[in-house]
Amino acid sequence: MKTDLSHTLFVKAQQLIPGGVNSPVRACKSVGCEPLFVKRAAGSKIHDVDGNEFLDFVCSWGPMILGHNHPAVVAAIEKTLQDGTSFGAPCPLEIELAELVIKALPSVEKVRFVSSGTEATMSAIRLARGYTGRKVVVKFDGCYHGHADSFLVKAGSGVITLGIPGSPGVPEDIVRNTVSIPYNNQEILEKTLRDEKLDIACVIIEPVAGNMGVVAPRPGFLQKLRSLTTELGIVLIFDEVITGLRLALGGAQEYFGVMPDLTCLGKIIGGGLPVGAYGGKKEIMDNIAPDGPVYQAGTLSGNPLAMAAGVATMQQLSKLDFYDDLEKKAATFADKLAEIAEKYLPGQTTLNRVGSMMTTFFTPGPVTDFESAMAADTEKYGAHFRQMLSQGVWLAPSQFEAAFISAAQSQADLDLALDKTEWSFKKLAQEQKSR
Ligand code: KE4
């Protein structure tokens, strides 16, 4: 596979941009290769600057559930573009997207748009602290809520991918107010939330973790979290930046039937353009400026192009059977993937799937939390990643991320991916034998 131009661009980019990338996990450090530079994407395919074509399972880390450059989304952006790109004033499209979000997410009565998932989550915890007058945020090991200071404690995604404990630059007195506990452990959860020494404002959770690889909540875990936070007057925040509009139109809260007090959104809601959002009960949201004292602002919040992309995306997602069809496709693909793994790497992998998000962990498993996820063989994942890339299949450049099924992937695409997976797993097995 020719990668000359990507290499040349990467060398140049590294002189101008830290690591040559604008987000660390894109640097492909943990999978032992250089990043490819993308020229264009359409439907289920990505095309790099050297003319290589790839079947895309990263989907821009989740947003591209419709596939790249969906005609309805492109048309909406092009139409809106004729009237300008940014006003710094309210526009009707913000109301249109707000109505769609409030209709879709059962627990959301009011919503504020921002420009990234990080802005959404950092605003939500500030709101929870302002609303309760308390300080401590409880999160879960391996969950990633963006790069705001309070979250860089045992975080997932790029933080574990790069094997960094947290991050320099985060003052101790910030970290002191973040408590991180194991995912899926009801006993530690109850003990922590009932600890009167902790002045807990909120719990923030990925209702299905996507940033230590995909890890589902154990049956009853979210329900227990809900009942404890209700009893103790703690704000429950669902970080649905990945799961929102992914697991269902109403996200994980619809999928599992557990209603948080606040919800954070991102990725899919922008249809590929920069949109984040946080929303929830009016009683809480009305504390946000200018109605209330909790301050949050953003120059490009509610940007018309981004709103138009979000509206067009949600209109497509609202079509009958969209999620049923995606579920059938994802379930069939995952079952076949697991069969192939068992045939060539018996007892060596674990496939976790919820809806159209999944991860193949190179560890016997089960993978139910950060500790068991970290047992995965990242070297083997890296070899698999490189082998699949060489065969035209673009997986997440980290063992601790999700692969996504999109509406644009055809049966032929998925069959090709399974064929290439069989080739790759067979190669891994042969190399294992020869050692
Ligand atoms: P952004 O600020 O990257 O838009 O969103 C932060 C965020 C918040 N919450 C969850 C559950 C998330 O998954 C994310 C961002 N996800 C990562 C990868 N899983 C984005 C990829 C990257 O960092 O480049």
PDB file of N, CA and C in Angstrom, residues 369-406:
ATOM      1  N   ASP A 369     -14.872  -4.069  32.930  1.00  0.00           N
ATOM      2  CA  ASP A 369     -14.434  -2.812  33.558  1.00  0.00           C
ATOM      3  C   ASP A 369     -13.034  -2.452  33.046  1.00  0.00           C
ATOM      4  N   PHE A 370     -12.488  -1.366  33.618  1.00  0.00           N
ATOM      5  CA  PHE A 370     -11.189  -0.847  33.170  1.00  0.00           C
ATOM      6  C   PHE A 370     -10.088  -1.894  33.350  1.00  0.00           C
ATOM      7  N   GLU A 371     -10.081  -2.538  34.527  1.00  0.00           N
ATOM      8  CA  GLU A 371      -9.011  -3.498  34.847  1.00  0.00           C
ATOM      9  C   GLU A 371      -8.993  -4.655  33.860  1.00  0.00           C
ATOM     10  N   SER A 372     -10.170  -5.201  33.587  1.00  0.00           N
ATOM     11  CA  SER A 372     -10.221  -6.360  32.660  1.00  0.00           C
ATOM     12  C   SER A 372      -9.958  -5.911  31.222  1.00  0.00           C
ATOM     13  N   ALA A 373     -10.302  -4.672  30.898  1.00  0.00           N
ATOM     14  CA  ALA A 373     -10.004  -4.157  29.549  1.00  0.00           C
ATOM     15  C   ALA A 373      -8.493  -4.001  29.378  1.00  0.00           C
ATOM     16  N   MET A 374      -7.845  -3.545  30.451  1.00  0.00           N
ATOM     17  CA  MET A 374      -6.401  -3.295  30.367  1.00  0.00           C
ATOM     18  C   MET A 374      -5.596  -4.583  30.231  1.00  0.00           C
ATOM     19  N   ALA A 375      -6.240  -5.724  30.437  1.00  0.00           N
ATOM     20  CA  ALA A 375      -5.543  -7.009  30.257  1.00  0.00           C
ATOM     21  C   ALA A 375      -5.366  -7.341  28.780  1.00  0.00           C
ATOM     22  N   ALA A 376      -6.003  -6.562  27.918  1.00  0.00           N
ATOM     23  CA  ALA A 376      -5.958  -6.864  26.477  1.00  0.00           C
ATOM     24  C   ALA A 376      -4.542  -6.719  25.929  1.00  0.00           C
ATOM     25  N   ASP A 377      -4.241  -7.554  24.920  1.00  0.00           N
ATOM     26  CA  ASP A 377      -2.915  -7.556  24.290  1.00  0.00           C
ATOM     27  C   ASP A 377      -2.883  -6.478  23.212  1.00  0.00           C
ATOM     28  N   THR A 378      -2.368  -5.323  23.561  1.00  0.00           N
ATOM     29  CA  THR A 378      -2.420  -4.182  22.623  1.00  0.00           C
ATOM     30  C   THR A 378      -1.456  -4.382  21.452  1.00  0.00           C
ATOM     31  N   GLU A 379      -0.404  -5.188  21.676  1.00  0.00           N
ATOM     32  CA  GLU A 379       0.508  -5.499  20.563  1.00  0.00           C
ATOM     33  C   GLU A 379      -0.253  -6.284  19.476  1.00  0.00           C
ATOM     34  N   LYS A 380      -1.032  -7.266  19.957  1.00  0.00           N
ATOM     35  CA  LYS A 380      -1.767  -8.092  18.997  1.00  0.00           C
ATOM     36  C   LYS A 380      -2.844  -7.242  18.296  1.00  0.00           C
ATOM     37  N   TYR A 381      -3.470  -6.358  19.056  1.00  0.00           N
ATOM     38  CA  TYR A 381      -4.464  -5.477  18.429  1.00  0.00           C
ATOM     39  C   TYR A 381      -3.785  -4.621  17.358  1.00  0.00           C
ATOM     40  N   GLY A 382      -2.599  -4.109  17.682  1.00  0.00           N
ATOM     41  CA  GLY A 382      -1.861  -3.272  16.724  1.00  0.00           C
ATOM     42  C   GLY A 382      -1.543  -4.032  15.452  1.00  0.00           C
ATOM     43  N   ALA A 383      -1.128  -5.283  15.598  1.00  0.00           N
ATOM     44  CA  ALA A 383      -0.820  -6.105  14.407  1.00  0.00           C
ATOM     45  C   ALA A 383      -2.080  -6.303  13.580  1.00  0.00           C
ATOM     46  N   HIS A 384      -3.196  -6.584  14.277  1.00  0.00           N
ATOM     47  CA  HIS A 384      -4.480  -6.770  13.572  1.00  0.00           C
ATOM     48  C   HIS A 384      -4.875  -5.476  12.849  1.00  0.00           C
ATOM     49  N   PHE A 385      -4.720  -4.352  13.538  1.00  0.00           N
ATOM     50  CA  PHE A 385      -5.075  -3.045  12.942  1.00  0.00           C
ATOM     51  C   PHE A 385      -4.279  -2.842  11.639  1.00  0.00           C
ATOM     52  N   ARG A 386      -2.961  -3.074  11.715  1.00  0.00           N
ATOM     53  CA  ARG A 386      -2.102  -2.831  10.537  1.00  0.00           C
ATOM     54  C   ARG A 386      -2.448  -3.786   9.404  1.00  0.00           C
ATOM     55  N   GLN A 387      -2.726  -5.031   9.755  1.00  0.00           N
ATOM     56  CA  GLN A 387      -3.083  -6.016   8.723  1.00  0.00           C
ATOM     57  C   GLN A 387      -4.404  -5.654   8.049  1.00  0.00           C
ATOM     58  N   MET A 388      -5.367  -5.246   8.846  1.00  0.00           N
ATOM     59  CA  MET A 388      -6.671  -4.871   8.267  1.00  0.00           C
ATOM     60  C   MET A 388      -6.521  -3.617   7.406  1.00  0.00           C
ATOM     61  N   LEU A 389      -5.709  -2.673   7.864  1.00  0.00           N
ATOM     62  CA  LEU A 389      -5.516  -1.447   7.073  1.00  0.00           C
ATOM     63  C   LEU A 389      -4.905  -1.789   5.715  1.00  0.00           C
ATOM     64  N   SER A 390      -3.948  -2.738   5.754  1.00  0.00           N
ATOM     65  CA  SER A 390      -3.280  -3.114   4.488  1.00  0.00           C
ATOM     66  C   SER A 390      -4.270  -3.769   3.525  1.00  0.00           C
ATOM     67  N   GLN A 391      -5.362  -4.259   4.074  1.00  0.00           N
ATOM     68  CA  GLN A 391      -6.390  -4.928   3.243  1.00  0.00           C
ATOM     69  C   GLN A 391      -7.579  -4.015   2.971  1.00  0.00           C
ATOM     70  N   GLY A 392      -7.439  -2.700   3.337  1.00  0.00           N
ATOM     71  CA  GLY A 392      -8.501  -1.757   2.998  1.00  0.00           C
ATOM     72  C   GLY A 392      -9.626  -1.655   4.003  1.00  0.00           C
ATOM     73  N   VAL A 393      -9.348  -2.033   5.251  1.00  0.00           N
ATOM     74  CA  VAL A 393     -10.366  -1.901   6.306  1.00  0.00           C
ATOM     75  C   VAL A 393      -9.801  -1.030   7.428  1.00  0.00           C
ATOM     76  N   TRP A 394     -10.470   0.077   7.701  1.00  0.00           N
ATOM     77  CA  TRP A 394      -9.977   1.090   8.647  1.00  0.00           C
ATOM     78  C   TRP A 394     -10.678   0.896   9.992  1.00  0.00           C
ATOM     79  N   LEU A 395      -9.921   0.316  10.946  1.00  0.00           N
ATOM     80  CA  LEU A 395     -10.441   0.125  12.315  1.00  0.00           C
ATOM     81  C   LEU A 395      -9.938   1.263  13.202  1.00  0.00           C
ATOM     82  N   ALA A 396     -10.482   1.347  14.403  1.00  0.00           N
ATOM     83  CA  ALA A 396     -10.016   2.368  15.357  1.00  0.00           C
ATOM     84  C   ALA A 396      -8.552   2.096  15.695  1.00  0.00           C
ATOM     85  N   PRO A 397      -7.693   3.114  15.635  1.00  0.00           N
ATOM     86  CA  PRO A 397      -6.264   2.931  15.928  1.00  0.00           C
ATOM     87  C   PRO A 397      -5.984   2.822  17.428  1.00  0.00           C
ATOM     88  N   SER A 398      -6.805   2.050  18.115  1.00  0.00           N
ATOM     89  CA  SER A 398      -6.597   1.808  19.545  1.00  0.00           C
ATOM     90  C   SER A 398      -7.463   0.630  19.984  1.00  0.00           C
ATOM     91  N   GLN A 399      -6.894  -0.216  20.813  1.00  0.00           N
ATOM     92  CA  GLN A 399      -7.696  -1.321  21.373  1.00  0.00           C
ATOM     93  C   GLN A 399      -8.827  -0.788  22.253  1.00  0.00           C
ATOM     94  N   PHE A 400      -8.672   0.418  22.751  1.00  0.00           N
ATOM     95  CA  PHE A 400      -9.627   0.939  23.740  1.00  0.00           C
ATOM     96  C   PHE A 400     -10.618   1.937  23.145  1.00  0.00           C
ATOM     97  N   GLU A 401     -11.074   1.602  21.954  1.00  0.00           N
ATOM     98  CA  GLU A 401     -12.107   2.416  21.298  1.00  0.00           C
ATOM     99  C   GLU A 401     -13.166   1.480  20.729  1.00  0.00           C
ATOM    100  N   ALA A 402     -14.185   2.055  20.112  1.00  0.00           N
ATOM    101  CA  ALA A 402     -15.271   1.258  19.542  1.00  0.00           C
ATOM    102  C   ALA A 402     -15.158   1.208  18.025  1.00  0.00           C
ATOM    103  N   ALA A 403     -15.643   0.118  17.463  1.00  0.00           N
ATOM    104  CA  ALA A 403     -15.887   0.053  16.015  1.00  0.00           C
ATOM    105  C   ALA A 403     -17.385   0.313  15.841  1.00  0.00           C
ATOM    106  N   PHE A 404     -17.722   1.060  14.797  1.00  0.00           N
ATOM    107  CA  PHE A 404     -19.128   1.435  14.598  1.00  0.00           C
ATOM    108  C   PHE A 404     -19.683   0.878  13.287  1.00  0.00           C
ATOM    109  N   ILE A 405     -20.910   0.401  13.356  1.00  0.00           N
ATOM    110  CA  ILE A 405     -21.634   0.019  12.144  1.00  0.00           C
ATOM    111  C   ILE A 405     -22.445   1.242  11.706  1.00  0.00           C
ATOM    112  N   SER A 406     -22.404   1.534  10.390  1.00  0.00           N
ATOM    113  CA  SER A 406     -23.180   2.681   9.904  1.00  0.00           C
ATOM    114  C   SER A 406     -24.228   2.206   8.915  1.00  0.00           C
TER     115      SER A 406
END
